[in-house]
Short mmCIF file of C-alpha atoms and ligand atoms in Angstrom, two decimals:
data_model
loop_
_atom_site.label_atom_id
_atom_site.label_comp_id
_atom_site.label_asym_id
_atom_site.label_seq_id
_atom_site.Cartn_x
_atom_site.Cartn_y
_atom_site.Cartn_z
CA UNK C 1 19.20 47.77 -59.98
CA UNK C 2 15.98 48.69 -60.10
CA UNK C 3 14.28 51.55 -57.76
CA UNK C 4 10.59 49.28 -57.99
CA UNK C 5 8.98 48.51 -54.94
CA UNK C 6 6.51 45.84 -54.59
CA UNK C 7 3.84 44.55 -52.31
CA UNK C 8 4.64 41.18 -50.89
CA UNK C 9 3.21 38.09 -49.25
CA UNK C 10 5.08 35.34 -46.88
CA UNK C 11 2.63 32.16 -46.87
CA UNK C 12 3.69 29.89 -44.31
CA UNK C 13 5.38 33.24 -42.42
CA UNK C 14 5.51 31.71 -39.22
CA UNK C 15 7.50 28.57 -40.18
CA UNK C 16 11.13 27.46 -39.88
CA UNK C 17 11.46 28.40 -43.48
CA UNK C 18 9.26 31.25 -43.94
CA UNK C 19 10.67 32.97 -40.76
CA UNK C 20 13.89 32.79 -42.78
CA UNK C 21 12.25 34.57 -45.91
CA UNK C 22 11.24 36.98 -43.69
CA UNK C 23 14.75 37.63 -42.35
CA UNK C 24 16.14 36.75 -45.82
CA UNK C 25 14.05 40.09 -47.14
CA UNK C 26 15.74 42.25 -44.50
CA UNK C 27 18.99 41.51 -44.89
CA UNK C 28 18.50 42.09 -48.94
CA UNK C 29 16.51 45.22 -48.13
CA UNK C 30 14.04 44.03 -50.45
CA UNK C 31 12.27 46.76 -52.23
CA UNK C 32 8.77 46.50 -50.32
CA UNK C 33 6.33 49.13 -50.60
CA UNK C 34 4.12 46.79 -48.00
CA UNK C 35 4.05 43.36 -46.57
CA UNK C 36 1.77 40.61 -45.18
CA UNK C 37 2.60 37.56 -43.24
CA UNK C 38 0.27 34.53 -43.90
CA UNK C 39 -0.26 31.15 -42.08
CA UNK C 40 -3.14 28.97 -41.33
CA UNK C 41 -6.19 30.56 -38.32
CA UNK C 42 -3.83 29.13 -35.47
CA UNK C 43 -1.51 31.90 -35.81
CA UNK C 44 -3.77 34.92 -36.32
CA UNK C 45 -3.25 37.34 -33.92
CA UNK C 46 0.80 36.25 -33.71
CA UNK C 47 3.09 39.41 -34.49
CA UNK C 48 6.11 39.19 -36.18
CA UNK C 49 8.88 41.68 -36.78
CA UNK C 50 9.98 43.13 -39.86
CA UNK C 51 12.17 46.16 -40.21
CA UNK C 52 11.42 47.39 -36.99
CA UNK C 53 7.92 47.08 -37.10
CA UNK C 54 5.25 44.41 -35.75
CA UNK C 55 3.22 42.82 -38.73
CA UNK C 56 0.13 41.04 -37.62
CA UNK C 57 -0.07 37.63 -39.09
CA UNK C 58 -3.53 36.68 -41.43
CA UNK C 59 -5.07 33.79 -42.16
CA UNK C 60 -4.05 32.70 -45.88
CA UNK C 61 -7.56 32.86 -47.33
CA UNK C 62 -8.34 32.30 -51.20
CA UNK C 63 -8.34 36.43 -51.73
CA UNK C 64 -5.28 36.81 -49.57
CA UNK C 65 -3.32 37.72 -52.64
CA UNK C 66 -5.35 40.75 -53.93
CA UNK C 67 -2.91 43.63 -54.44
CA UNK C 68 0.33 41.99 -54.15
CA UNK C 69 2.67 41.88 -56.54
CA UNK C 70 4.76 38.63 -55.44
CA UNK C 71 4.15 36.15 -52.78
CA UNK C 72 6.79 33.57 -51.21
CA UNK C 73 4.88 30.42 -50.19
CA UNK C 74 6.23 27.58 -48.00
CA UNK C 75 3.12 26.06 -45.65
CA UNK C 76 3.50 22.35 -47.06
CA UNK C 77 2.65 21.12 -51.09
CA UNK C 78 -1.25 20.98 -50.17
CA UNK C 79 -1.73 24.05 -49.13
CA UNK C 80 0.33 25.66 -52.14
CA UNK C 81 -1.54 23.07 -54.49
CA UNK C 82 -4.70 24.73 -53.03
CA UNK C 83 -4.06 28.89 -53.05
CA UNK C 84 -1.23 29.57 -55.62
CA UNK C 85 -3.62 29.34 -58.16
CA UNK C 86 -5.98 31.89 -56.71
CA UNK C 87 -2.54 34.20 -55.94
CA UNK C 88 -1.48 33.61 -59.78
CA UNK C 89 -5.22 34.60 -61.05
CA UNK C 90 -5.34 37.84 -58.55
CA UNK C 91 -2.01 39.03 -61.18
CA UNK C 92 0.53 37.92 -57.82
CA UNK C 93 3.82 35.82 -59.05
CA UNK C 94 4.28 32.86 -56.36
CA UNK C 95 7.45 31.56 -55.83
CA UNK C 96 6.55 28.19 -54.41
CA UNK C 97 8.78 26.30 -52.05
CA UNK C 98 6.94 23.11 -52.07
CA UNK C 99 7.22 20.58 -54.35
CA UNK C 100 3.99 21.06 -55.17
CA UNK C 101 4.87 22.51 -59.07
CA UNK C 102 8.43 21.40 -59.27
CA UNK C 103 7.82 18.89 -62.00
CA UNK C 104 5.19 20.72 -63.77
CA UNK C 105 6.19 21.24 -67.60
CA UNK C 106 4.56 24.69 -67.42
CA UNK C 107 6.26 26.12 -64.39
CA UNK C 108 9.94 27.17 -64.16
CA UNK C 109 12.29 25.21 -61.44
CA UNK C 110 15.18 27.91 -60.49
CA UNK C 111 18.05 28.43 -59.13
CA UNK C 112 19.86 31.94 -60.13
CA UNK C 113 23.60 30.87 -60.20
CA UNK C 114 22.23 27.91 -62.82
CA UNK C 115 19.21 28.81 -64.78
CA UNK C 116 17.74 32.03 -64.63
CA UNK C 117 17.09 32.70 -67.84
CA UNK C 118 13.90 29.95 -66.93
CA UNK C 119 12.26 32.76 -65.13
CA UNK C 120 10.60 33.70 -67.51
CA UNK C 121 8.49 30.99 -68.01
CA UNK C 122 6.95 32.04 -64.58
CA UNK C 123 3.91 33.78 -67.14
CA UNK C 124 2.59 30.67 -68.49
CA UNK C 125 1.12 29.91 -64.88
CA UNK C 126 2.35 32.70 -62.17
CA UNK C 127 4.11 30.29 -60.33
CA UNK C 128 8.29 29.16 -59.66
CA UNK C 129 8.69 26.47 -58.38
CA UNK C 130 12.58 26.45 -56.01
CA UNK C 131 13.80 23.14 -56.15
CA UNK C 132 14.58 20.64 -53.06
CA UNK C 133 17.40 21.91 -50.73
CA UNK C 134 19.48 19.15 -51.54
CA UNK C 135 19.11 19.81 -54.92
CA UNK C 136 19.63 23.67 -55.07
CA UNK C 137 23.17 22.74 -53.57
CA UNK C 138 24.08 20.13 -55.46
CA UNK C 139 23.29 21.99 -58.93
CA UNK C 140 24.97 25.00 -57.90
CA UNK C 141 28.19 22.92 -57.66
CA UNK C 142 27.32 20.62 -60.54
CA UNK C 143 26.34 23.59 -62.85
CA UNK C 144 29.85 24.99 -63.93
CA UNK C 145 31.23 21.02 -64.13
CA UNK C 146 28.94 20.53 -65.96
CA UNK C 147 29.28 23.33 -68.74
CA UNK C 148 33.15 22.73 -69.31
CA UNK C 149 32.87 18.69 -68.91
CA UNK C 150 29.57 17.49 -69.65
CA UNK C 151 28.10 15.15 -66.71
CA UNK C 152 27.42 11.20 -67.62
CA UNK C 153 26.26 10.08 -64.36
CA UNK C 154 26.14 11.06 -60.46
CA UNK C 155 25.77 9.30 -57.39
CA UNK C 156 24.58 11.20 -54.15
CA UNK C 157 24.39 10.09 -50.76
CA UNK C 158 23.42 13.15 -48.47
CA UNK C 159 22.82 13.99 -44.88
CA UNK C 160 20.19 16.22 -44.47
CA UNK C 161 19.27 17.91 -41.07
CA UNK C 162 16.03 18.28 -38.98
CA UNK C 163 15.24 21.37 -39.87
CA UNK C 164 14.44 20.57 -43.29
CA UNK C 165 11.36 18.67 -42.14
CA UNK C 166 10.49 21.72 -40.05
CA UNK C 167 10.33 23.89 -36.67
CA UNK C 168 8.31 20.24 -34.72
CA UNK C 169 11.57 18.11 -35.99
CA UNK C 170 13.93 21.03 -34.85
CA UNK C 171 12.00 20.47 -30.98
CA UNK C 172 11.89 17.14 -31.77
CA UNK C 173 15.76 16.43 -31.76
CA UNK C 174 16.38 18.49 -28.88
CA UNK C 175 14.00 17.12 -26.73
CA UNK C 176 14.92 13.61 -27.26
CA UNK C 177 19.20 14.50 -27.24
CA UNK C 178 18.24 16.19 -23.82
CA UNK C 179 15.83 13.13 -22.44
CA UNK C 180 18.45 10.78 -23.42
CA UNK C 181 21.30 11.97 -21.77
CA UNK C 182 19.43 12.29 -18.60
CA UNK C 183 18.40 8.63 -19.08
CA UNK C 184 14.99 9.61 -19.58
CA UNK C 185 12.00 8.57 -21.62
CA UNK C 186 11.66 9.88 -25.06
CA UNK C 187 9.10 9.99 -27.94
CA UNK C 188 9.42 9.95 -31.49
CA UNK C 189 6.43 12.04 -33.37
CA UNK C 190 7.72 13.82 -36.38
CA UNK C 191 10.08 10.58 -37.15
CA UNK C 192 9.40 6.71 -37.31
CA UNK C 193 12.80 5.76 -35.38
CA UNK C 194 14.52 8.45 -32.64
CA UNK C 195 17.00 11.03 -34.59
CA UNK C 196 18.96 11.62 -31.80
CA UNK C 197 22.24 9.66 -32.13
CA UNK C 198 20.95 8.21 -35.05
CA UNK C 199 21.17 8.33 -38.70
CA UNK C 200 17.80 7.55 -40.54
CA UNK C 201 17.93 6.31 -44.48
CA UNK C 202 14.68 7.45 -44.78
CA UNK C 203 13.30 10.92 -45.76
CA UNK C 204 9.88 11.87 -47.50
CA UNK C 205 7.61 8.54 -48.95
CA UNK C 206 8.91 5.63 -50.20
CA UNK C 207 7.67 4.29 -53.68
CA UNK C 208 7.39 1.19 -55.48
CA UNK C 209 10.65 1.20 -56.51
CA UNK C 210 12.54 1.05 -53.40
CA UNK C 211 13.44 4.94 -53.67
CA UNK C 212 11.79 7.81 -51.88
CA UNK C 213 10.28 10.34 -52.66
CA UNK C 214 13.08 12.48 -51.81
CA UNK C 215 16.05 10.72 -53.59
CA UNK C 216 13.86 11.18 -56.72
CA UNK C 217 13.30 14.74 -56.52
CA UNK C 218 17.06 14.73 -56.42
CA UNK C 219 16.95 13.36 -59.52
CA UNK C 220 13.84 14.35 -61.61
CA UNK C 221 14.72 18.54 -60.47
CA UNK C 222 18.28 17.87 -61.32
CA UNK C 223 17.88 17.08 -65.14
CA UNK C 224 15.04 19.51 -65.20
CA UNK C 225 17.08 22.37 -64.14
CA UNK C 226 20.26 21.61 -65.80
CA UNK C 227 18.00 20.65 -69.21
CA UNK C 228 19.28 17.09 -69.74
CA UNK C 229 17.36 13.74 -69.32
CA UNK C 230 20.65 11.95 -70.47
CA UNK C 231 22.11 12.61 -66.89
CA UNK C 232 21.95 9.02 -65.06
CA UNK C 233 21.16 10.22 -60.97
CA UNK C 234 20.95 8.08 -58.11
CA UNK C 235 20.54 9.17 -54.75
CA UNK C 236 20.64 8.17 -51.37
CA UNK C 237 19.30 10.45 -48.88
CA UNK C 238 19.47 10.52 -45.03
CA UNK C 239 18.16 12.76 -42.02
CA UNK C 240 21.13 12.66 -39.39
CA UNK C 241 21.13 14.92 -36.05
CA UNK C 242 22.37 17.77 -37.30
CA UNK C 243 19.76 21.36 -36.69
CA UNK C 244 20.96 23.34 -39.63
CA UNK C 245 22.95 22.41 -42.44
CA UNK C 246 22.72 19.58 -45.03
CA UNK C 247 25.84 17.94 -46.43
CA UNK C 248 26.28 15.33 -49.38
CA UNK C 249 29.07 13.17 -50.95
CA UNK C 250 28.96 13.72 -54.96
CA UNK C 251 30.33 11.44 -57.01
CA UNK C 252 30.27 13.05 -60.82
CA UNK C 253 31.01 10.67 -64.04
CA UNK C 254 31.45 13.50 -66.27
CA UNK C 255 32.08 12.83 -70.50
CA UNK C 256 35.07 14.68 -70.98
CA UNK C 257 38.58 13.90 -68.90
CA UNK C 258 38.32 15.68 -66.22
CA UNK C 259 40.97 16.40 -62.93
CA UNK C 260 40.40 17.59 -59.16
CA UNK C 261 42.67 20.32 -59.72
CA UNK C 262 40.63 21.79 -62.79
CA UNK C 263 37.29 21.23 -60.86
CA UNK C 264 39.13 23.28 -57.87
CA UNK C 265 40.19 26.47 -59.86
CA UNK C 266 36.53 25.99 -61.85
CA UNK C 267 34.72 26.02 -58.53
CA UNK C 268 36.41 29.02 -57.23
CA UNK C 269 35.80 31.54 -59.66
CA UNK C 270 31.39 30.27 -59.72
CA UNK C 271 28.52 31.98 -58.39
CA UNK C 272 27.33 31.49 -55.23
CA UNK C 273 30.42 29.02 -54.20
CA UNK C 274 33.24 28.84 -51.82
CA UNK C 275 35.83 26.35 -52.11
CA UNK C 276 37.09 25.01 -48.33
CA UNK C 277 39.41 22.27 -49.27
CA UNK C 278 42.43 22.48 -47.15
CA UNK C 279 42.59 18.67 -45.42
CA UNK C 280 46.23 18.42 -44.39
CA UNK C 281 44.90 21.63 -42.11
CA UNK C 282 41.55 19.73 -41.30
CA UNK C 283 39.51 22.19 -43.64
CA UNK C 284 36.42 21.26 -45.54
CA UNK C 285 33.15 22.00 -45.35
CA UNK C 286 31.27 21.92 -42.17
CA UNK C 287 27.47 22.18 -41.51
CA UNK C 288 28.49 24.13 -38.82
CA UNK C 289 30.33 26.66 -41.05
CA UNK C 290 27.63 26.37 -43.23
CA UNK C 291 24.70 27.72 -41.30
CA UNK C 292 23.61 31.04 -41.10
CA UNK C 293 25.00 32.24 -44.34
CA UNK C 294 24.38 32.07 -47.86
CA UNK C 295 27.36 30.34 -50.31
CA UNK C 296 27.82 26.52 -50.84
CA UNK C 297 30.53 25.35 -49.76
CA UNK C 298 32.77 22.85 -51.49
CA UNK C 299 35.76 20.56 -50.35
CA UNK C 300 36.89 17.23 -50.63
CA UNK C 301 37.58 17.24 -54.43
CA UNK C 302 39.62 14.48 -55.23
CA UNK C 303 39.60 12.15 -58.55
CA UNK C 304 37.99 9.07 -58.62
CA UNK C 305 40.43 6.61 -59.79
CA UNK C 306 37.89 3.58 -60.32
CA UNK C 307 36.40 5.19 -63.39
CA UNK C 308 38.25 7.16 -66.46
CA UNK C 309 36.40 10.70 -65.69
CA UNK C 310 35.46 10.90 -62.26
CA UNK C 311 35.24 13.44 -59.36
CA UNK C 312 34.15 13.22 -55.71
CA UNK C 313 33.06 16.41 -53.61
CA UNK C 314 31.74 17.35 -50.00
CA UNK C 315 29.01 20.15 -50.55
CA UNK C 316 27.61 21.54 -47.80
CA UNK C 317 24.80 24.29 -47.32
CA UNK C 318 22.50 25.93 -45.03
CA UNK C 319 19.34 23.92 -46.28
CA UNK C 320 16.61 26.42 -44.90
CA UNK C 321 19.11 29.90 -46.44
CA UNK C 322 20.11 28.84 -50.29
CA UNK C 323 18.47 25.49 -49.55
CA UNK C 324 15.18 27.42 -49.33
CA UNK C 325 14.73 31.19 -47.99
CA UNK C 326 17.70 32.92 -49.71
CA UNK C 327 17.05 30.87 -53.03
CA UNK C 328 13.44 32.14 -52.97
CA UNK C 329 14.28 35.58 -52.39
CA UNK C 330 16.86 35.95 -54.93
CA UNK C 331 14.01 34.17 -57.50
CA UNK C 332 12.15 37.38 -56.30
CA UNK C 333 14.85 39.89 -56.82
CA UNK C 334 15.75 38.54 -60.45
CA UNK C 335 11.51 38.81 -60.97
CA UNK C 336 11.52 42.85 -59.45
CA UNK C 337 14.66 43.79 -61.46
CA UNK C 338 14.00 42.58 -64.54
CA UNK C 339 10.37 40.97 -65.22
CA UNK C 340 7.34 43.31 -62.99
P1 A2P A 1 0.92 27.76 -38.59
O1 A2P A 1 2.15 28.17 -37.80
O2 A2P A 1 -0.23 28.67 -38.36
O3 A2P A 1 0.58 26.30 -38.41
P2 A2P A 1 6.92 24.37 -40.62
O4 A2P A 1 7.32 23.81 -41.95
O5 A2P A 1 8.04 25.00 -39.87
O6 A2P A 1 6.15 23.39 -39.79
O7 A2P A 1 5.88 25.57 -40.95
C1 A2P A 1 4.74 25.41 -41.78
C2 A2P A 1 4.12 26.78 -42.08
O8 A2P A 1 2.99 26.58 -42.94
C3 A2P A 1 3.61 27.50 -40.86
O9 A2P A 1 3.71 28.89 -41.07
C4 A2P A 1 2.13 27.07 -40.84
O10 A2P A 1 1.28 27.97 -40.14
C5 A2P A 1 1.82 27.12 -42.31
N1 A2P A 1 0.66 26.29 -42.64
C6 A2P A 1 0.53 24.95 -42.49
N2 A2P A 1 -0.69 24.55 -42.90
C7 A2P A 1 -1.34 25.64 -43.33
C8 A2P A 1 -2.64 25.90 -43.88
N3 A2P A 1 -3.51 24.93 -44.08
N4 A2P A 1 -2.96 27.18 -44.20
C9 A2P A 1 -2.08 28.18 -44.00
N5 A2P A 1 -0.84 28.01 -43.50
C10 A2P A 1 -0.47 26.76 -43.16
#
């Protein structure tokens, strides 16, 4: 471990996800010699806590990032497609939790448990990208199948909850569970159809080819980060009424015969992983159980009988802790310990 301590930045500090970075940091004791906590001129003059102490939250300006060693950004792909060039030029590494720079050829798309050893591609821009939360749980599952069997194919369908699209879509289901149960009017803002009681097939843009844009970050960041465009992907993605935790059914074709039970015992002894797959007791993973800590959790695992190597699992994560905060931090830790 290293005794470094570095000057950091939190773009976006005053969001659903950035507020978790912020906690993420304390809990890790993060080696900070000093911090600053960005958002847009709205929120200037907004404290926030941080080991005991009240920051004062700054406007994220172009020279912002003058002095600081790394910065976490998540305020939306525009604004990171705007200032993490200007961070990267003043010598600061951004670890970018947008999808801003996911796909870019140049910039490294991480996840510790699975690729790491891509960090160190952050010097041909200053920038990491961290990958989709549905996709930073589904790899870290995926990753040690897909070392012993090889993977062929996969089909996702997920269930992603409202705090993925942010703290307005966290207000946004409770106000309209509350109005609705009082027989009251409701609005929808942050969604096209209510999300209360309701399961919509529809998250991010859709594109000309029926998909959005969602389902095919789910599949572009997935062979990027595992380093094979053989892997055939197809997802289906859906924002239910859940607040915090995203869940997903995984179907995995892999190449070599695989079983359930091998996948089990494989699963157990991986990074970042706990294995809750105990039905006859009504175990497996819950988004419930999943929120407010840090492992994916895995359960479900049964073979697929209607192909010759197949595999179906129930993943489950906190999508704004290893889905996004907690990811981004330990990018940061890996870039303190062994790369500044
Ligand atoms: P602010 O609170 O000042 O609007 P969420 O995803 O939960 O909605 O949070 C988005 C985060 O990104 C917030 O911290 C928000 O700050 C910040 N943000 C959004 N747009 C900008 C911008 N143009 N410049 C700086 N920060 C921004």
């Amino acid at each position: 471990m290293s005794e470094k301590k570095v000057n950091l930045a939190v773009a976006g500090a005053t969001g659903a996800v950035g507020n978790q970075m912020i906690r993420c940091l304390e809990e890790a004791d993060f080696p900070v010699r000093s911090v600053r906590f960005l958002a847009s001129s709205r929120s200037v003059g907004r404290m926030l806590r941080f080991k005991g102490e009240s920051i004062a939250v700054e406007e994220l300006k172009e020279d912002s990032f003058k002095g600081m060693d790394i910065a976490l950004f998540s305020a939306g792909g525009g604004t990171s497609e705007k200032y993490a060039p200007y961070a990267a030029k003043d010598g600061c590494v951004v670890v970018d939790n947008s999808s801003a720079w996911r796909m870019d050829p140049e910039v490294p798309l991480i996840v510790p448990e699975v690729n790491s050893h891509a960090i160190a591609q952050y010097k041909n821009k200053g920038i990491i990208a961290n990958p989709n939360c549905s996709t930073i749980q589904m790899v870290v599952a995926l990753e040690p199948i897909y070392k012993k069997f090889g993977i062929k194919r996969i089909v996702v369908s997920t269930y992603q909850a409202v705090s993925g699209t942010g703290k307005k879509a966290i207000d946004e289901l409770f106000d309209q569970t509350r109005a609705m149960i009082n027989f009251l009017d409701y609005e929808s803002k942050v969604y096209p159809h209510p999300i209360a009681f309701n399961c919509l097939p529809h998250i991010d843009a859709f594109l000309e080819n029926g998909y959005t844009k969602e389902e095919m970050k789910m599949a572009n960041e997935t062979r990027k980060i595992l380093e094979d465009d053989t892997i055939g992907i197809t997802a289906t993605t859906v924002r239910v009424p859940v607040f915090y935790g995203h869940s997903e059914s995984v179907n995995v074709e892999t190449k070599a015969p695989v079983c359930a039970r091998e996948v089990s015992a494989l699963l157990e002894q991986a990074p970042g992983i706990k294995v809750v797959d105990d039905p006859k007791n009504n175990r497996y993973p819950l988004a419930t159980d999943a929120a407010g800590q840090d492992l994916t959790l895995v359960g479900r695992i049964r073979d697929d009988d209607s192909i010759a190597n197949g595999i179906n699992m129930w993943i489950v994560a906190d999508n704004i802790r290893k889905g996004a905060a907690t990811n981004a931090v330990q990018i940061a830790r890996v870039l303190v310990d062994e790369y500044l």
